[in-house]
XYZ file of C-alpha atoms in Angstrom:
326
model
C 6.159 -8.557 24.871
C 3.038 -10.080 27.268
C 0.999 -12.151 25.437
C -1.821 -14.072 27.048
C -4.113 -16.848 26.827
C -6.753 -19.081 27.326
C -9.025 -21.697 25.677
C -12.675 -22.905 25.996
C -14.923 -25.314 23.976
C -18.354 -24.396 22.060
C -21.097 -26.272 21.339
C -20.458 -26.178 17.699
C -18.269 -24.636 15.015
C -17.510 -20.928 14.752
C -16.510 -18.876 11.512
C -17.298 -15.775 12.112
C -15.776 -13.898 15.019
C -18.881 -11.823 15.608
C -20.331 -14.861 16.727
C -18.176 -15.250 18.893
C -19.008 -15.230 22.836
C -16.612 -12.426 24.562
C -14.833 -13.504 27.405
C -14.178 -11.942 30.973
C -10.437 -12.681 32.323
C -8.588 -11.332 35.445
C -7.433 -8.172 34.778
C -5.686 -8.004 38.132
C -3.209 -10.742 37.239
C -2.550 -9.414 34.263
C -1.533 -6.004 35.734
C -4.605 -4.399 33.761
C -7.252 -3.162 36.244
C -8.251 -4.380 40.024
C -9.599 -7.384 41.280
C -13.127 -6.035 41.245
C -13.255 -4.497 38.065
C -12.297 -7.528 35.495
C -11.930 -7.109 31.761
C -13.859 -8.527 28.785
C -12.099 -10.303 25.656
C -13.569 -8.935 22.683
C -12.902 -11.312 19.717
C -11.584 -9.916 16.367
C -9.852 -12.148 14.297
C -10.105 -16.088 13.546
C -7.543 -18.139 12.456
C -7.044 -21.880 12.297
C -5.302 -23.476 15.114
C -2.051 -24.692 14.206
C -1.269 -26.862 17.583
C -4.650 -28.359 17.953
C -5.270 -28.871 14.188
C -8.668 -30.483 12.409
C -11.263 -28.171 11.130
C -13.387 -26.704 14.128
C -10.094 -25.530 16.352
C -9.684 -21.884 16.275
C -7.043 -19.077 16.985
C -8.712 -15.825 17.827
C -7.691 -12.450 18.372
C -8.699 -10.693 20.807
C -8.704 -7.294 21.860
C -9.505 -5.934 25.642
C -12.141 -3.133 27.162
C -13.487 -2.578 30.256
C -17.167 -3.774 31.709
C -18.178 -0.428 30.682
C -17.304 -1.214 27.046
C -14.250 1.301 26.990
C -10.726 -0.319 25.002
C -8.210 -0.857 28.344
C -4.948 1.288 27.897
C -3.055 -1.225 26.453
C -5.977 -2.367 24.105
C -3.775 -0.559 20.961
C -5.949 -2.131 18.379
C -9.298 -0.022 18.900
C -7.751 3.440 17.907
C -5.743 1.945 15.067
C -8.802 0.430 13.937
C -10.223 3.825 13.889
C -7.084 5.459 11.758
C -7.458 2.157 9.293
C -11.802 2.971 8.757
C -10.802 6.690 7.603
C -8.356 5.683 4.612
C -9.594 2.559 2.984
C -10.152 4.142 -0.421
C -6.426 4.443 0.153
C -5.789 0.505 -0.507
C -2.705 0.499 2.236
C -0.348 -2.351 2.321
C 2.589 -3.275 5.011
C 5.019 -5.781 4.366
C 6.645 -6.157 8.508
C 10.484 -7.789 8.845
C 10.460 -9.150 12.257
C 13.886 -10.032 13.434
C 14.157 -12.204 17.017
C 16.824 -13.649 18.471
C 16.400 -17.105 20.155
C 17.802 -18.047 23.644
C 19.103 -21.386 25.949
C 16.727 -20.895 29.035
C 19.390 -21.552 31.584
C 21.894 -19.096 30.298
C 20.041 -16.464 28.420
C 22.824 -16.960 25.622
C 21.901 -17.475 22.153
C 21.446 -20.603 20.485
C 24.919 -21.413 19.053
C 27.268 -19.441 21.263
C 29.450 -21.168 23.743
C 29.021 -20.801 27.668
C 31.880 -18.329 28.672
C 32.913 -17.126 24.940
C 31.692 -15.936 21.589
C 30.870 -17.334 18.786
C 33.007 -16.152 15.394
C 32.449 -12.828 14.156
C 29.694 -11.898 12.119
C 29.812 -12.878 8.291
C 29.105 -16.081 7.840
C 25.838 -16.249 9.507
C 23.229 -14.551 7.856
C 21.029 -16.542 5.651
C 23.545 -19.062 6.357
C 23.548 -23.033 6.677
C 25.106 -25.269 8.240
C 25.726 -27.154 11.667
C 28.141 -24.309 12.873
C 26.034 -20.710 10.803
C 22.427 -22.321 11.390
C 20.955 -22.191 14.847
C 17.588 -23.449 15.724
C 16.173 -23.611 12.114
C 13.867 -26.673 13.504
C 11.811 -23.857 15.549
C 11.816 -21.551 12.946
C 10.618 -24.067 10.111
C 8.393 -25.180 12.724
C 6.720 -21.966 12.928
C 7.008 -21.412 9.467
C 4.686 -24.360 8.647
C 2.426 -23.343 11.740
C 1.926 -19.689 10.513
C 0.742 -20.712 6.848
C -1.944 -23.874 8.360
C -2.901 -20.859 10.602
C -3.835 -18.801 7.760
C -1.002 -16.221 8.834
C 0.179 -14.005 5.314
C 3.652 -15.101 6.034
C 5.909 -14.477 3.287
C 9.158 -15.995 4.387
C 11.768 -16.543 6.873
C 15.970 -16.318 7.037
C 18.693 -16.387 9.686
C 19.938 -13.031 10.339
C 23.112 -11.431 10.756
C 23.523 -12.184 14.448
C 24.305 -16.267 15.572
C 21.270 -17.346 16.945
C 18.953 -14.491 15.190
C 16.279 -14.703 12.924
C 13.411 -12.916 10.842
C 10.322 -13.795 9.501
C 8.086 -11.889 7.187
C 4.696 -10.970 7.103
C 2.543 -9.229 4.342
C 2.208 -7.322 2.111
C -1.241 -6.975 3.914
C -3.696 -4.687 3.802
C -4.120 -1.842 6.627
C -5.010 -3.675 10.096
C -4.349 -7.114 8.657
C -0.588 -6.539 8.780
C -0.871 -5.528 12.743
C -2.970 -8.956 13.779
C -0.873 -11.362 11.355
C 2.263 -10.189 13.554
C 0.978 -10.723 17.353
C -0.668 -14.342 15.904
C 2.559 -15.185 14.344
C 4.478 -13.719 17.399
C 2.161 -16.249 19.912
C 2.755 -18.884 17.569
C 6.419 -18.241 17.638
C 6.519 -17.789 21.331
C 3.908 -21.189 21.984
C 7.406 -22.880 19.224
C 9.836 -22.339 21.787
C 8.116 -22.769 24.772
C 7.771 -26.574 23.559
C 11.336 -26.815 22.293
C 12.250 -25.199 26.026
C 13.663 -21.802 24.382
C 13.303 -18.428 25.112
C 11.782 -16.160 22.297
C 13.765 -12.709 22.604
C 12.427 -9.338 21.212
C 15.217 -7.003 22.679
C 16.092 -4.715 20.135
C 19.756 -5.302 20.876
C 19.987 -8.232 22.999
C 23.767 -8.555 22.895
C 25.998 -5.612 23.402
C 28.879 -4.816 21.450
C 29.874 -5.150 18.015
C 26.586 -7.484 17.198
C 23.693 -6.676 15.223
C 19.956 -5.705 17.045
C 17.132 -6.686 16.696
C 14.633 -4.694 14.209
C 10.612 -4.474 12.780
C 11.338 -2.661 9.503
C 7.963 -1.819 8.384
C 7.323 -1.695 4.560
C 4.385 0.783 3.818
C 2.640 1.791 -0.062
C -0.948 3.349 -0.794
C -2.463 1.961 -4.197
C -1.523 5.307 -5.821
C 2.525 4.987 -4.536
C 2.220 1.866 -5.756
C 0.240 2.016 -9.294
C 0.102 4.969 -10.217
C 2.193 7.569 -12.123
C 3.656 9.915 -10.160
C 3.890 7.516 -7.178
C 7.676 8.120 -6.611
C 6.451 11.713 -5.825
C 4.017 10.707 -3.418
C 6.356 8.341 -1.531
C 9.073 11.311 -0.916
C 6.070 13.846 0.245
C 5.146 10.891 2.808
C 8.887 10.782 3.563
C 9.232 14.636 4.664
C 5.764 14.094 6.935
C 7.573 11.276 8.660
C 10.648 14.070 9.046
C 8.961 16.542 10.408
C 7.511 13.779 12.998
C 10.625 11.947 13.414
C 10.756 12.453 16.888
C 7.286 11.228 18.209
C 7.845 8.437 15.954
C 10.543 7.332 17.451
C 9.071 7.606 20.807
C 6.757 4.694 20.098
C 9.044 2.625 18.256
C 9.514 0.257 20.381
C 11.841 -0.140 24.029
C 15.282 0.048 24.079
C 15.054 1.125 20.282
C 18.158 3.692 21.493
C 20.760 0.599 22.172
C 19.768 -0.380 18.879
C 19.804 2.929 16.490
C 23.563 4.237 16.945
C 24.170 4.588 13.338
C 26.551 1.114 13.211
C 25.137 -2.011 12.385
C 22.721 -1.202 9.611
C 21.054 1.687 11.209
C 20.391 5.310 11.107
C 21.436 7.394 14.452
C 18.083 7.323 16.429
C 18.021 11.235 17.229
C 18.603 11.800 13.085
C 16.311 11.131 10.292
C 17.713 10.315 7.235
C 16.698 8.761 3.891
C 18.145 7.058 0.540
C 18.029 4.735 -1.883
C 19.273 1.314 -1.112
C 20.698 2.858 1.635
C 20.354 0.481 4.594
C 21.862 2.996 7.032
C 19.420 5.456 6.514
C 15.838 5.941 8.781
C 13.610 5.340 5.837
C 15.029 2.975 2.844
C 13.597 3.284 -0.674
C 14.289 0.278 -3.308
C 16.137 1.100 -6.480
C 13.361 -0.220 -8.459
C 10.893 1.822 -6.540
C 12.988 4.474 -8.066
C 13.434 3.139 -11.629
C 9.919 2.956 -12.070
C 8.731 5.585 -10.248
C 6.409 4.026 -8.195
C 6.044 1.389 -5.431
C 7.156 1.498 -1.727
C 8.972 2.904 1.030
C 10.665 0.739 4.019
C 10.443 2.416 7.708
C 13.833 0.794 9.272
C 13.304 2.552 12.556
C 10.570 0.214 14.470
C 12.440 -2.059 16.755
C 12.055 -5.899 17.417
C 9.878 -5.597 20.109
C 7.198 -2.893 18.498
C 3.590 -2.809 18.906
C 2.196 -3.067 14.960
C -0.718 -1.388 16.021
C 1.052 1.559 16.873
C 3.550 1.822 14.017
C 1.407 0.666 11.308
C -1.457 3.172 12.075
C 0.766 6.173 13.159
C 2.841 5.555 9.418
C -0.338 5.988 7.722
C -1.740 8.592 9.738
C 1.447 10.843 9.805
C 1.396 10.262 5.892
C -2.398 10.469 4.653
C -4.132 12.303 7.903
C -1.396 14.782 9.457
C -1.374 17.635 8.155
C 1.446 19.909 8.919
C 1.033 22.806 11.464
């Protein structure tokens, strides 16, 4: 995860990101393009600045392109944009689960384990409290409170299974939405720690052995899957698309995703797709209620910690309302 940025003042208040000036930066620092050819800013998203505070300081999103106007290879958000504007009528929602795990600078350790040792097994940990379960909940309320001034669809945090790991929640949010909630709560998250002098991890699996990784499950329902008779039906034909693309999906699930997906730990063997209900070893999860009504959503457990939500989110709905199979 390489998240930049910068800030600059305007003559007067701003709601509307169209309004917006873009904003050339230096592509060749960045690893992006060479010194002579620098890259434009293109703003796409406002949200209210949770460090500065008052009512004129903004958060905005940007995305990158060229001077010629093209999106910059790692500018993910133009052709998801583009999947997103062919299925409105669709009504998508994602509900993302993103799991981090928060380290001492100096060490590289996890908050709460001892130099030289481990901490106790795991058990006792996850949405646990306490001076020896709970580590670094001050950060993570911290962000919690910055995310909803922001204007960030957060929808709630808890200490995960792993000393020292955590998760926070964003969505249900409709189609793109979901994708620029995460990176602003990420840079929130990330701006947390960097004042409390910690390091914000995304490694899927950032402690070998018999720990837990590191994970993005990614919740995903149409308006039909979720209203509508029949939706049950819907969700498993979306299901056997993902199947039959299992592979390239796991391809740009995230880095490292194969330390993570070994079939222990609460995860499906990366180079098998599987499904169930309530079945949290399984690629793709579907709640017993979903079931018992017949309608609702499915959970993707495959996307690792450190995914790109453009990518996942779009590819999910274009594998499962665009793809059609060969």
């Amino acid at each position: 995860m390489d998240m930049r940025s910068k800030a600059r003042t305007l003559s007067g208040p701003v709601s509307d990101p169209a309004k917006l000036p873009r904003w050339n930066y230096d592509g060749s620092s960045t690893g992006q393009a060479a010194g002579e050819d620098s890259e434009a800013c293109s703003p796409q998203v406002i949200f209210r600045d949770p460090f500065r505070r008052g009512n004129h300081h903004l958060l905005v999103m940007c995305d990158a392109y060229t001077p010629a106007g093209d999106p910059i290879p790692t500018n993910k958000r133009h052709a998801a944009a583009n999947i997103f504007g062919q299925i409105e009528a669709e009504e998508p929602l994602f509900g993302i689960e993103q799991e981090y795990t928060l380290l001492w600078k100096d060490s590289n350790r996890p908050l709460g384990w001892p130099l030289g040792g481990y901490p106790g097994p795991q058990g006792p940990y996850y949405c646990g409290i306490g001076a020896d379960k709970a580590f670094g909940r001050e950060i993570v309320d911290a962000h919690y409170n910055a995310c909803l001034y922001a204007g960030v669809n957060i929808s709630g945090i808890n200490a995960e299974v792993m000393p020292g790991q955590w998760e926070f929640q964003i969505g249900p949010s409709p189609g793109i939405s979901a994708a620029d909630e995460l990176w602003v709560a990420r840079y929130i998250l990330e701006r947390i720690t960097e004042m409390a002098g910690v390091v914000l991890s995304l490694d899927p699996k950032p402690i070998p052995g018999d720990w837990n990784g590191a994970s993005a499950h990614t919740n995903f329902s149409t308006k039909a899957m979720r209203e509508e008779e029949g939706g049950y039906e819907l969700i498993k034909k979306a299901i056997h698309k993902l199947q039959l693309r299992h592979a390239d999906h796991i391809a740009a699930y995230g880095e490292g995703n194969e330390r993570r997906l070994t079939g222990g730990h609460e995860t499906a063997e990366i180079n098998t797709f599987s499904w169930g209900v309530a079945d949290r070893g399984a690629s793709i999860r579907v709640g017993r209620k979903t079931e018992k009504e017949g309608r609702g959503y499915f959970e993707d457990r495959r996307p690792s910690s450190n995914m790109d939500p453009y990518v996942v989110t779009s590819m999910i709905a274009h594998t499962t309302l665009l793809w059609e199979q060969p």
